[in-house]
mmCIF file of N, CA, C and O in Angstrom:
data_model
loop_
_atom_site.group_PDB
_atom_site.id
_atom_site.type_symbol
_atom_site.label_atom_id
_atom_site.label_comp_id
_atom_site.label_asym_id
_atom_site.label_seq_id
_atom_site.Cartn_x
_atom_site.Cartn_y
_atom_site.Cartn_z
ATOM 1 N N MET W 1 -60.121 21.673 42.692
ATOM 2 C CA MET W 1 -59.866 22.645 42.506
ATOM 3 C C MET W 1 -60.203 24.013 41.494
ATOM 4 O O MET W 1 -59.481 23.135 40.447
ATOM 5 N N ASP W 2 -60.713 24.860 41.837
ATOM 6 C CA ASP W 2 -60.750 25.469 40.685
ATOM 7 C C ASP W 2 -59.847 26.731 39.966
ATOM 8 O O ASP W 2 -59.440 26.508 40.846
ATOM 9 N N ASN W 3 -59.129 26.627 38.358
ATOM 10 C CA ASN W 3 -58.402 27.317 38.784
ATOM 11 C C ASN W 3 -57.165 27.345 39.425
ATOM 12 O O ASN W 3 -55.852 28.270 39.735
ATOM 13 N N CYS W 4 -57.333 26.182 39.348
ATOM 14 C CA CYS W 4 -55.293 25.336 40.002
ATOM 15 C C CYS W 4 -54.243 25.479 39.014
ATOM 16 O O CYS W 4 -54.207 25.570 37.965
ATOM 17 N N THR W 5 -52.923 26.321 39.292
ATOM 18 C CA THR W 5 -51.768 25.870 39.245
ATOM 19 C C THR W 5 -50.607 24.675 38.764
ATOM 20 O O THR W 5 -51.110 24.533 40.554
ATOM 21 N N VAL W 6 -50.055 23.364 38.478
ATOM 22 C CA VAL W 6 -50.475 22.153 38.389
ATOM 23 C C VAL W 6 -47.803 22.546 38.247
ATOM 24 O O VAL W 6 -48.615 23.060 37.107
ATOM 25 N N LEU W 7 -46.867 22.317 38.909
ATOM 26 C CA LEU W 7 -46.255 22.315 39.032
ATOM 27 C C LEU W 7 -45.630 21.188 38.807
ATOM 28 O O LEU W 7 -45.259 20.777 39.916
ATOM 29 N N VAL W 8 -44.666 20.841 37.885
ATOM 30 C CA VAL W 8 -43.696 19.363 38.609
ATOM 31 C C VAL W 8 -42.140 20.459 38.504
ATOM 32 O O VAL W 8 -42.232 21.002 37.353
ATOM 33 N N GLY W 9 -41.914 19.829 39.745
ATOM 34 C CA GLY W 9 -40.328 20.366 39.593
ATOM 35 C C GLY W 9 -39.295 19.618 40.911
ATOM 36 O O GLY W 9 -40.189 18.777 41.625
ATOM 37 N N THR W 10 -38.205 20.421 40.859
ATOM 38 C CA THR W 10 -37.205 19.553 42.125
ATOM 39 C C THR W 10 -37.079 20.939 42.524
ATOM 40 O O THR W 10 -36.906 21.776 43.289
ATOM 41 N N ILE W 11 -37.176 20.324 44.290
ATOM 42 C CA ILE W 11 -36.586 20.760 45.504
ATOM 43 C C ILE W 11 -34.853 21.276 44.883
ATOM 44 O O ILE W 11 -34.628 20.583 44.769
ATOM 45 N N CYS W 12 -35.344 22.863 45.285
ATOM 46 C CA CYS W 12 -33.952 23.838 45.175
ATOM 47 C C CYS W 12 -33.513 24.134 45.746
ATOM 48 O O CYS W 12 -32.161 24.506 45.808
ATOM 49 N N ARG W 13 -33.731 24.262 47.203
ATOM 50 C CA ARG W 13 -33.795 24.592 48.974
ATOM 51 C C ARG W 13 -33.945 23.888 49.541
ATOM 52 O O ARG W 13 -35.582 23.715 49.473
ATOM 53 N N ALA W 14 -34.136 23.928 50.593
ATOM 54 C CA ALA W 14 -34.400 22.702 51.451
ATOM 55 C C ALA W 14 -35.069 22.835 51.936
ATOM 56 O O ALA W 14 -35.354 24.329 52.278
ATOM 57 N N PRO W 15 -36.071 22.849 52.573
ATOM 58 C CA PRO W 15 -37.557 23.246 53.108
ATOM 59 C C PRO W 15 -37.553 23.758 54.480
ATOM 60 O O PRO W 15 -37.150 23.527 55.412
ATOM 61 N N GLU W 16 -38.231 25.066 54.441
ATOM 62 C CA GLU W 16 -38.066 25.361 56.093
ATOM 63 C C GLU W 16 -39.422 25.404 56.231
ATOM 64 O O GLU W 16 -40.861 25.766 56.708
ATOM 65 N N HIS W 17 -38.741 25.005 58.135
ATOM 66 C CA HIS W 17 -40.540 24.904 58.761
ATOM 67 C C HIS W 17 -40.767 25.652 59.696
ATOM 68 O O HIS W 17 -39.779 26.292 61.062
ATOM 69 N N SER W 18 -41.128 27.273 60.320
ATOM 70 C CA SER W 18 -41.937 27.265 61.217
ATOM 71 C C SER W 18 -43.363 27.350 61.142
ATOM 72 O O SER W 18 -43.891 26.335 60.807
ATOM 73 N N GLU W 19 -43.566 27.716 62.113
ATOM 74 C CA GLU W 19 -45.075 28.451 63.048
ATOM 75 C C GLU W 19 -45.709 29.743 63.432
ATOM 76 O O GLU W 19 -44.677 30.633 63.615
ATOM 77 N N SER W 20 -46.153 30.112 62.788
ATOM 78 C CA SER W 20 -46.970 31.186 63.144
ATOM 79 C C SER W 20 -47.452 31.376 64.367
ATOM 80 O O SER W 20 -47.345 30.652 65.331
ATOM 81 N N PRO W 21 -47.454 32.863 64.844
ATOM 82 C CA PRO W 21 -48.065 32.904 66.137
ATOM 83 C C PRO W 21 -48.833 32.453 66.669
ATOM 84 O O PRO W 21 -49.106 32.036 67.910
ATOM 85 N N ALA W 22 -49.806 32.013 65.532
ATOM 86 C CA ALA W 22 -51.219 31.291 65.579
ATOM 87 C C ALA W 22 -50.985 29.950 65.969
ATOM 88 O O ALA W 22 -52.017 29.255 66.328
ATOM 89 N N GLY W 23 -50.122 29.434 66.410
ATOM 90 C CA GLY W 23 -49.819 27.888 66.174
ATOM 91 C C GLY W 23 -49.816 27.110 65.110
ATOM 92 O O GLY W 23 -50.077 26.023 65.234
ATOM 93 N N ILE W 24 -49.623 27.898 63.199
ATOM 94 C CA ILE W 24 -50.335 27.881 62.676
ATOM 95 C C ILE W 24 -49.005 27.035 61.584
ATOM 96 O O ILE W 24 -48.401 27.603 61.575
ATOM 97 N N PRO W 25 -48.577 25.629 60.867
ATOM 98 C CA PRO W 25 -47.292 25.352 60.346
ATOM 99 C C PRO W 25 -46.649 25.876 59.586
ATOM 100 O O PRO W 25 -48.466 25.782 58.113
ATOM 101 N N HIS W 26 -45.784 26.264 58.810
ATOM 102 C CA HIS W 26 -46.039 26.154 57.387
ATOM 103 C C HIS W 26 -44.151 25.542 56.816
ATOM 104 O O HIS W 26 -43.960 25.053 57.781
ATOM 105 N N THR W 27 -44.446 25.746 56.444
ATOM 106 C CA THR W 27 -43.392 24.811 54.944
ATOM 107 C C THR W 27 -42.777 25.696 54.006
ATOM 108 O O THR W 27 -43.935 26.156 53.283
ATOM 109 N N VAL W 28 -41.892 26.539 53.679
ATOM 110 C CA VAL W 28 -41.737 26.939 52.950
ATOM 111 C C VAL W 28 -40.712 26.515 51.878
ATOM 112 O O VAL W 28 -39.881 25.881 52.254
ATOM 113 N N LEU W 29 -40.488 26.177 50.017
ATOM 114 C CA LEU W 29 -39.225 25.476 49.429
ATOM 115 C C LEU W 29 -39.200 26.493 48.504
ATOM 116 O O LEU W 29 -40.271 27.259 47.938
ATOM 117 N N ALA W 30 -38.436 25.725 47.835
ATOM 118 C CA ALA W 30 -38.244 26.315 46.615
ATOM 119 C C ALA W 30 -38.612 25.616 45.700
ATOM 120 O O ALA W 30 -36.995 23.791 45.354
ATOM 121 N N LEU W 31 -39.119 25.459 44.739
ATOM 122 C CA LEU W 31 -39.445 24.972 43.094
ATOM 123 C C LEU W 31 -38.771 25.998 41.437
ATOM 124 O O LEU W 31 -39.212 26.031 41.772
ATOM 125 N N GLU W 32 -37.654 24.558 41.539
ATOM 126 C CA GLU W 32 -37.642 24.488 39.551
ATOM 127 C C GLU W 32 -38.152 22.757 39.000
ATOM 128 O O GLU W 32 -38.097 22.682 39.104
ATOM 129 N N HIS W 33 -38.564 24.348 37.820
ATOM 130 C CA HIS W 33 -39.469 23.072 36.530
ATOM 131 C C HIS W 33 -38.457 24.508 34.817
ATOM 132 O O HIS W 33 -38.370 24.776 35.256
ATOM 133 N N ARG W 34 -37.870 22.837 34.613
ATOM 134 C CA ARG W 34 -37.187 23.071 33.039
ATOM 135 C C ARG W 34 -38.826 21.341 32.171
ATOM 136 O O ARG W 34 -38.959 20.276 32.481
ATOM 137 N N SER W 35 -38.429 22.582 31.053
ATOM 138 C CA SER W 35 -38.899 21.632 30.248
ATOM 139 C C SER W 35 -39.528 22.028 29.059
ATOM 140 O O SER W 35 -38.202 23.371 28.553
ATOM 141 N N HIS W 36 -39.326 21.185 28.228
ATOM 142 C CA HIS W 36 -39.560 21.919 27.145
ATOM 143 C C HIS W 36 -41.290 21.842 25.698
ATOM 144 O O HIS W 36 -41.945 20.836 26.343
ATOM 145 N N GLN W 37 -41.275 22.715 25.475
ATOM 146 C CA GLN W 37 -42.411 23.092 25.715
ATOM 147 C C GLN W 37 -42.943 23.535 23.914
ATOM 148 O O GLN W 37 -42.132 24.525 23.227
ATOM 149 N N MET W 38 -44.180 23.320 23.240
ATOM 150 C CA MET W 38 -44.509 24.059 21.958
ATOM 151 C C MET W 38 -44.841 25.714 21.930
ATOM 152 O O MET W 38 -46.111 25.438 22.675
ATOM 153 N N GLU W 39 -44.009 26.820 21.459
ATOM 154 C CA GLU W 39 -45.128 27.731 20.737
ATOM 155 C C GLU W 39 -45.154 27.876 19.904
ATOM 156 O O GLU W 39 -43.747 28.508 19.126
ATOM 157 N N ALA W 40 -46.029 28.317 19.251
ATOM 158 C CA ALA W 40 -46.371 29.219 17.463
ATOM 159 C C ALA W 40 -44.981 27.937 16.963
ATOM 160 O O ALA W 40 -44.509 28.097 15.835
ATOM 161 N N GLY W 41 -45.445 26.577 17.160
ATOM 162 C CA GLY W 41 -45.372 24.983 15.916
ATOM 163 C C GLY W 41 -43.722 25.551 16.430
ATOM 164 O O GLY W 41 -43.340 24.458 15.283
ATOM 165 N N LEU W 42 -43.060 26.129 17.195
ATOM 166 C CA LEU W 42 -41.807 25.500 17.940
ATOM 167 C C LEU W 42 -41.412 25.344 18.759
ATOM 168 O O LEU W 42 -41.908 25.820 19.810
ATOM 169 N N ASN W 43 -39.936 24.793 19.082
ATOM 170 C CA ASN W 43 -39.753 23.986 20.283
ATOM 171 C C ASN W 43 -39.099 24.751 21.408
ATOM 172 O O ASN W 43 -38.754 25.894 20.447
ATOM 173 N N ARG W 44 -39.124 25.522 22.902
ATOM 174 C CA ARG W 44 -38.808 26.202 23.067
ATOM 175 C C ARG W 44 -38.652 25.460 24.932
ATOM 176 O O ARG W 44 -38.943 24.677 24.781
ATOM 177 N N GLN W 45 -37.668 26.741 25.362
ATOM 178 C CA GLN W 45 -37.827 25.021 27.153
ATOM 179 C C GLN W 45 -37.541 26.502 28.121
ATOM 180 O O GLN W 45 -37.831 28.009 27.439
ATOM 181 N N ALA W 46 -38.566 25.859 28.644
ATOM 182 C CA ALA W 46 -39.043 26.226 29.965
ATOM 183 C C ALA W 46 -38.280 26.202 31.234
ATOM 184 O O ALA W 46 -38.187 25.489 31.597
ATOM 185 N N TYR W 47 -38.246 27.739 31.514
ATOM 186 C CA TYR W 47 -37.756 27.052 32.928
ATOM 187 C C TYR W 47 -38.610 27.865 34.107
ATOM 188 O O TYR W 47 -38.304 28.601 33.636
ATOM 189 N N VAL W 48 -38.258 27.416 34.750
ATOM 190 C CA VAL W 48 -38.655 28.582 36.715
ATOM 191 C C VAL W 48 -38.827 28.171 36.937
ATOM 192 O O VAL W 48 -38.212 27.491 37.708
ATOM 193 N N ARG W 49 -38.006 28.811 38.362
ATOM 194 C CA ARG W 49 -38.037 28.655 40.134
ATOM 195 C C ARG W 49 -39.074 29.705 40.371
ATOM 196 O O ARG W 49 -38.755 31.048 40.783
ATOM 197 N N ILE W 50 -40.232 29.358 41.254
ATOM 198 C CA ILE W 50 -40.816 29.668 42.645
ATOM 199 C C ILE W 50 -40.637 29.568 43.987
ATOM 200 O O ILE W 50 -40.736 28.212 44.224
ATOM 201 N N GLN W 51 -41.310 30.280 44.557
ATOM 202 C CA GLN W 51 -41.322 30.053 46.105
ATOM 203 C C GLN W 51 -42.984 28.790 46.182
ATOM 204 O O GLN W 51 -43.572 29.834 45.399
ATOM 205 N N VAL W 52 -42.787 27.796 47.243
ATOM 206 C CA VAL W 52 -44.011 27.399 47.007
ATOM 207 C C VAL W 52 -44.140 26.978 48.487
ATOM 208 O O VAL W 52 -43.423 27.090 49.599
ATOM 209 N N VAL W 53 -45.787 28.172 48.812
ATOM 210 C CA VAL W 53 -45.905 28.062 50.643
ATOM 211 C C VAL W 53 -46.652 26.401 50.494
ATOM 212 O O VAL W 53 -48.079 26.790 49.811
ATOM 213 N N LEU W 54 -46.672 26.186 51.562
ATOM 214 C CA LEU W 54 -47.758 25.105 52.540
ATOM 215 C C LEU W 54 -47.778 25.830 54.022
ATOM 216 O O LEU W 54 -47.200 25.924 54.454
ATOM 217 N N THR W 55 -48.887 24.847 53.800
ATOM 218 C CA THR W 55 -50.081 25.854 55.731
ATOM 219 C C THR W 55 -50.395 24.603 55.879
ATOM 220 O O THR W 55 -51.409 24.721 55.074
ATOM 221 N N GLY W 56 -50.686 24.468 56.984
ATOM 222 C CA GLY W 56 -51.896 23.309 57.976
ATOM 223 C C GLY W 56 -50.866 22.396 58.566
ATOM 224 O O GLY W 56 -49.895 21.986 57.231
ATOM 225 N N THR W 57 -51.294 21.455 58.985
ATOM 226 C CA THR W 57 -50.776 20.560 60.101
ATOM 227 C C THR W 57 -50.710 19.487 58.712
ATOM 228 O O THR W 57 -49.848 18.682 58.602
ATOM 229 N N GLU W 58 -51.675 19.098 57.650
ATOM 230 C CA GLU W 58 -51.534 18.035 56.781
ATOM 231 C C GLU W 58 -50.644 18.104 55.393
ATOM 232 O O GLU W 58 -51.069 17.663 55.756
ATOM 233 N N LEU W 59 -50.795 19.678 55.456
ATOM 234 C CA LEU W 59 -49.647 19.364 54.048
ATOM 235 C C LEU W 59 -48.700 19.526 54.384
ATOM 236 O O LEU W 59 -47.605 18.771 53.928
ATOM 237 N N THR W 60 -47.707 20.519 56.235
ATOM 238 C CA THR W 60 -46.260 20.081 56.356
ATOM 239 C C THR W 60 -46.353 18.765 56.270
ATOM 240 O O THR W 60 -44.841 18.302 56.683
ATOM 241 N N GLN W 61 -47.014 17.858 57.076
ATOM 242 C CA GLN W 61 -46.862 16.621 57.261
ATOM 243 C C GLN W 61 -46.501 16.108 56.711
ATOM 244 O O GLN W 61 -45.168 15.006 55.928
ATOM 245 N N HIS W 62 -46.564 15.802 55.354
ATOM 246 C CA HIS W 62 -45.723 15.813 53.674
ATOM 247 C C HIS W 62 -45.014 16.047 53.323
ATOM 248 O O HIS W 62 -44.117 15.226 52.321
ATOM 249 N N THR W 63 -44.509 16.882 53.907
ATOM 250 C CA THR W 63 -42.383 17.478 53.662
ATOM 251 C C THR W 63 -42.152 17.210 54.359
ATOM 252 O O THR W 63 -40.333 17.158 54.229
ATOM 253 N N LYS W 64 -42.034 16.944 54.875
ATOM 254 C CA LYS W 64 -41.126 16.651 56.429
ATOM 255 C C LYS W 64 -40.283 15.277 55.904
ATOM 256 O O LYS W 64 -39.241 15.315 55.977
ATOM 257 N N ALA W 65 -39.991 14.602 54.832
ATOM 258 C CA ALA W 65 -39.793 13.148 54.244
ATOM 259 C C ALA W 65 -39.023 14.393 53.092
ATOM 260 O O ALA W 65 -38.569 13.311 52.502
ATOM 261 N N LEU W 66 -39.379 14.934 52.656
ATOM 262 C CA LEU W 66 -38.667 15.625 51.406
ATOM 263 C C LEU W 66 -37.782 16.243 51.627
ATOM 264 O O LEU W 66 -37.237 17.334 52.514
ATOM 265 N N THR W 67 -36.264 16.606 50.462
ATOM 266 C CA THR W 67 -35.510 17.354 50.943
ATOM 267 C C THR W 67 -35.057 17.553 49.977
ATOM 268 O O THR W 67 -35.234 16.917 48.337
ATOM 269 N N LEU W 68 -34.115 18.255 49.627
ATOM 270 C CA LEU W 68 -33.622 19.096 48.200
ATOM 271 C C LEU W 68 -33.024 17.797 47.225
ATOM 272 O O LEU W 68 -32.404 16.175 47.785
ATOM 273 N N GLY W 69 -33.879 17.498 46.166
ATOM 274 C CA GLY W 69 -33.711 16.963 44.854
ATOM 275 C C GLY W 69 -34.391 16.555 44.782
ATOM 276 O O GLY W 69 -34.764 15.521 43.735
ATOM 277 N N ASN W 70 -35.262 16.674 45.622
ATOM 278 C CA ASN W 70 -36.674 15.420 45.091
ATOM 279 C C ASN W 70 -37.437 16.452 44.476
ATOM 280 O O ASN W 70 -37.548 17.435 44.079
ATOM 281 N N MET W 71 -38.012 14.731 43.116
ATOM 282 C CA MET W 71 -39.550 16.271 42.429
ATOM 283 C C MET W 71 -40.847 15.457 43.153
ATOM 284 O O MET W 71 -40.878 14.210 43.460
ATOM 285 N N VAL W 72 -41.333 16.927 43.207
ATOM 286 C CA VAL W 72 -42.340 17.014 42.508
ATOM 287 C C VAL W 72 -43.360 17.771 41.954
ATOM 288 O O VAL W 72 -43.188 17.955 41.244
ATOM 289 N N LYS W 73 -44.933 17.162 42.873
ATOM 290 C CA LYS W 73 -45.851 17.768 41.850
ATOM 291 C C LYS W 73 -46.843 18.512 42.370
ATOM 292 O O LYS W 73 -46.950 17.930 43.742
ATOM 293 N N VAL W 74 -46.842 19.832 42.723
ATOM 294 C CA VAL W 74 -46.946 20.668 43.182
ATOM 295 C C VAL W 74 -48.541 21.417 42.790
ATOM 296 O O VAL W 74 -48.538 21.317 41.331
ATOM 297 N N SER W 75 -49.821 21.370 42.792
ATOM 298 C CA SER W 75 -51.169 22.046 43.228
ATOM 299 C C SER W 75 -51.422 23.538 43.893
ATOM 300 O O SER W 75 -51.023 22.706 45.159
ATOM 301 N N GLY W 76 -52.150 24.506 43.621
ATOM 302 C CA GLY W 76 -53.033 25.973 43.928
ATOM 303 C C GLY W 76 -53.091 26.330 43.191
ATOM 304 O O GLY W 76 -52.896 26.399 42.225
ATOM 305 N N PHE W 77 -52.567 27.895 44.556
ATOM 306 C CA PHE W 77 -53.132 28.678 43.701
ATOM 307 C C PHE W 77 -52.372 29.625 43.632
ATOM 308 O O PHE W 77 -51.236 29.526 44.208
ATOM 309 N N LEU W 78 -51.165 30.697 42.990
ATOM 310 C CA LEU W 78 -50.811 31.656 42.807
ATOM 311 C C LEU W 78 -50.435 33.254 42.878
ATOM 312 O O LEU W 78 -52.255 33.671 43.537
ATOM 313 N N ASN W 79 -50.646 33.664 44.237
ATOM 314 C CA ASN W 79 -50.096 34.831 44.981
ATOM 315 C C ASN W 79 -48.262 35.819 44.540
ATOM 316 O O ASN W 79 -47.573 35.085 44.375
ATOM 317 N N ARG W 80 -48.915 37.470 45.316
ATOM 318 C CA ARG W 80 -48.481 37.466 44.596
ATOM 319 C C ARG W 80 -47.605 38.381 46.725
ATOM 320 O O ARG W 80 -48.326 38.412 46.716
ATOM 321 N N HIS W 81 -46.250 38.114 46.536
ATOM 322 C CA HIS W 81 -45.977 38.029 48.008
ATOM 323 C C HIS W 81 -45.231 39.418 47.593
ATOM 324 O O HIS W 81 -44.593 40.236 47.028
ATOM 325 N N GLN W 82 -45.419 40.460 49.281
ATOM 326 C CA GLN W 82 -44.484 41.605 49.013
ATOM 327 C C GLN W 82 -43.006 42.038 50.074
ATOM 328 O O GLN W 82 -43.493 41.147 51.690
ATOM 329 N N SER W 83 -42.168 41.395 50.058
ATOM 330 C CA SER W 83 -41.206 41.180 51.046
ATOM 331 C C SER W 83 -41.064 42.527 52.203
ATOM 332 O O SER W 83 -41.924 43.445 51.718
ATOM 333 N N ARG W 84 -40.596 43.150 52.959
ATOM 334 C CA ARG W 84 -40.616 44.260 53.513
ATOM 335 C C ARG W 84 -39.583 45.434 53.007
ATOM 336 O O ARG W 84 -40.191 46.239 53.976
ATOM 337 N N SER W 85 -38.789 45.065 52.091
ATOM 338 C CA SER W 85 -37.993 45.890 51.680
ATOM 339 C C SER W 85 -38.818 46.523 49.783
ATOM 340 O O SER W 85 -38.642 47.101 49.929
ATOM 341 N N GLY W 86 -40.389 45.577 49.713
ATOM 342 C CA GLY W 86 -41.207 46.523 49.095
ATOM 343 C C GLY W 86 -41.174 46.481 47.653
ATOM 344 O O GLY W 86 -41.986 45.814 46.980
ATOM 345 N N GLN W 87 -40.124 44.598 47.988
ATOM 346 C CA GLN W 87 -40.487 43.479 46.837
ATOM 347 C C GLN W 87 -41.281 42.827 46.489
ATOM 348 O O GLN W 87 -41.221 42.164 47.278
ATOM 349 N N ALA W 88 -41.260 42.721 45.033
ATOM 350 C CA ALA W 88 -42.853 41.965 44.570
ATOM 351 C C ALA W 88 -42.239 40.096 44.478
ATOM 352 O O ALA W 88 -41.703 41.386 43.282
ATOM 353 N N LYS W 89 -43.244 39.621 44.965
ATOM 354 C CA LYS W 89 -42.581 38.702 43.674
ATOM 355 C C LYS W 89 -43.181 37.018 43.687
ATOM 356 O O LYS W 89 -44.853 38.437 44.487
ATOM 357 N N LEU W 90 -43.837 36.501 42.988
ATOM 358 C CA LEU W 90 -44.941 35.838 42.580
ATOM 359 C C LEU W 90 -45.102 33.830 43.559
ATOM 360 O O LEU W 90 -43.056 33.638 43.324
ATOM 361 N N VAL W 91 -45.464 33.404 44.624
ATOM 362 C CA VAL W 91 -45.120 32.121 45.197
ATOM 363 C C VAL W 91 -46.595 32.163 44.927
ATOM 364 O O VAL W 91 -48.257 32.077 44.467
ATOM 365 N N LEU W 92 -46.432 30.172 44.761
ATOM 366 C CA LEU W 92 -47.054 29.074 44.453
ATOM 367 C C LEU W 92 -47.788 28.704 45.617
ATOM 368 O O LEU W 92 -46.961 28.145 47.021
ATOM 369 N N HIS W 93 -49.198 28.940 46.368
ATOM 370 C CA HIS W 93 -49.203 28.279 47.537
ATOM 371 C C HIS W 93 -50.230 26.975 47.360
ATOM 372 O O HIS W 93 -51.255 26.320 46.475
ATOM 373 N N ALA W 94 -49.826 25.857 47.894
ATOM 374 C CA ALA W 94 -49.982 24.868 47.685
ATOM 375 C C ALA W 94 -51.286 24.201 48.090
ATOM 376 O O ALA W 94 -51.305 24.313 50.110
ATOM 377 N N GLN W 95 -52.153 23.039 47.839
ATOM 378 C CA GLN W 95 -53.035 23.047 48.416
ATOM 379 C C GLN W 95 -52.790 21.618 48.319
ATOM 380 O O GLN W 95 -53.593 20.701 49.283
ATOM 381 N N HIS W 96 -51.538 21.043 47.350
ATOM 382 C CA HIS W 96 -51.508 19.522 47.471
ATOM 383 C C HIS W 96 -50.331 19.553 47.237
ATOM 384 O O HIS W 96 -49.490 20.602 46.367
ATOM 385 N N ILE W 97 -49.087 18.410 47.615
ATOM 386 C CA ILE W 97 -48.368 18.314 47.161
ATOM 387 C C ILE W 97 -47.504 17.049 46.980
ATOM 388 O O ILE W 97 -48.160 15.980 47.540
ATOM 389 N N GLU W 98 -47.864 16.043 46.467
ATOM 390 C CA GLU W 98 -47.083 14.693 45.547
ATOM 391 C C GLU W 98 -45.456 14.578 45.537
ATOM 392 O O GLU W 98 -44.707 15.272 44.385
ATOM 393 N N GLN W 99 -44.683 13.895 46.102
ATOM 394 C CA GLN W 99 -42.946 13.334 45.316
ATOM 395 C C GLN W 99 -43.055 12.314 44.257
ATOM 396 O O GLN W 99 -43.660 11.070 43.921
ATOM 397 N N ILE W 100 -42.371 13.040 43.974
ATOM 398 C CA ILE W 100 -42.751 11.841 42.674
ATOM 399 C C ILE W 100 -41.256 11.183 42.646
ATOM 400 O O ILE W 100 -41.251 9.539 42.190
ATOM 401 N N SER W 101 -40.010 11.254 42.190
ATOM 402 C CA SER W 101 -39.520 10.204 43.139
ATOM 403 C C SER W 101 -38.071 11.487 44.021
ATOM 404 O O SER W 101 -39.032 12.061 44.757
#
């Protein structure tokens, strides 16, 4: 995968399963990442909560066993989504997901 974003974190909102009008399955979940990183020689706490979207039969099959609190490793690409109210947010579109615990 070129220019792939990889994030490890804990599922902090139960996965929501749906299907598009065209019959394409989707799963949406929220992932929370916490870690310590070095920046300019200083230890810094990193924290992010991000929405993860999984699309297609192959990927959504992997999410059937996932529950709140599971730790996962997700790789994919970042994209901007705009809500109906016009508010923009960053979303990780998963191309691979792996349960760690």
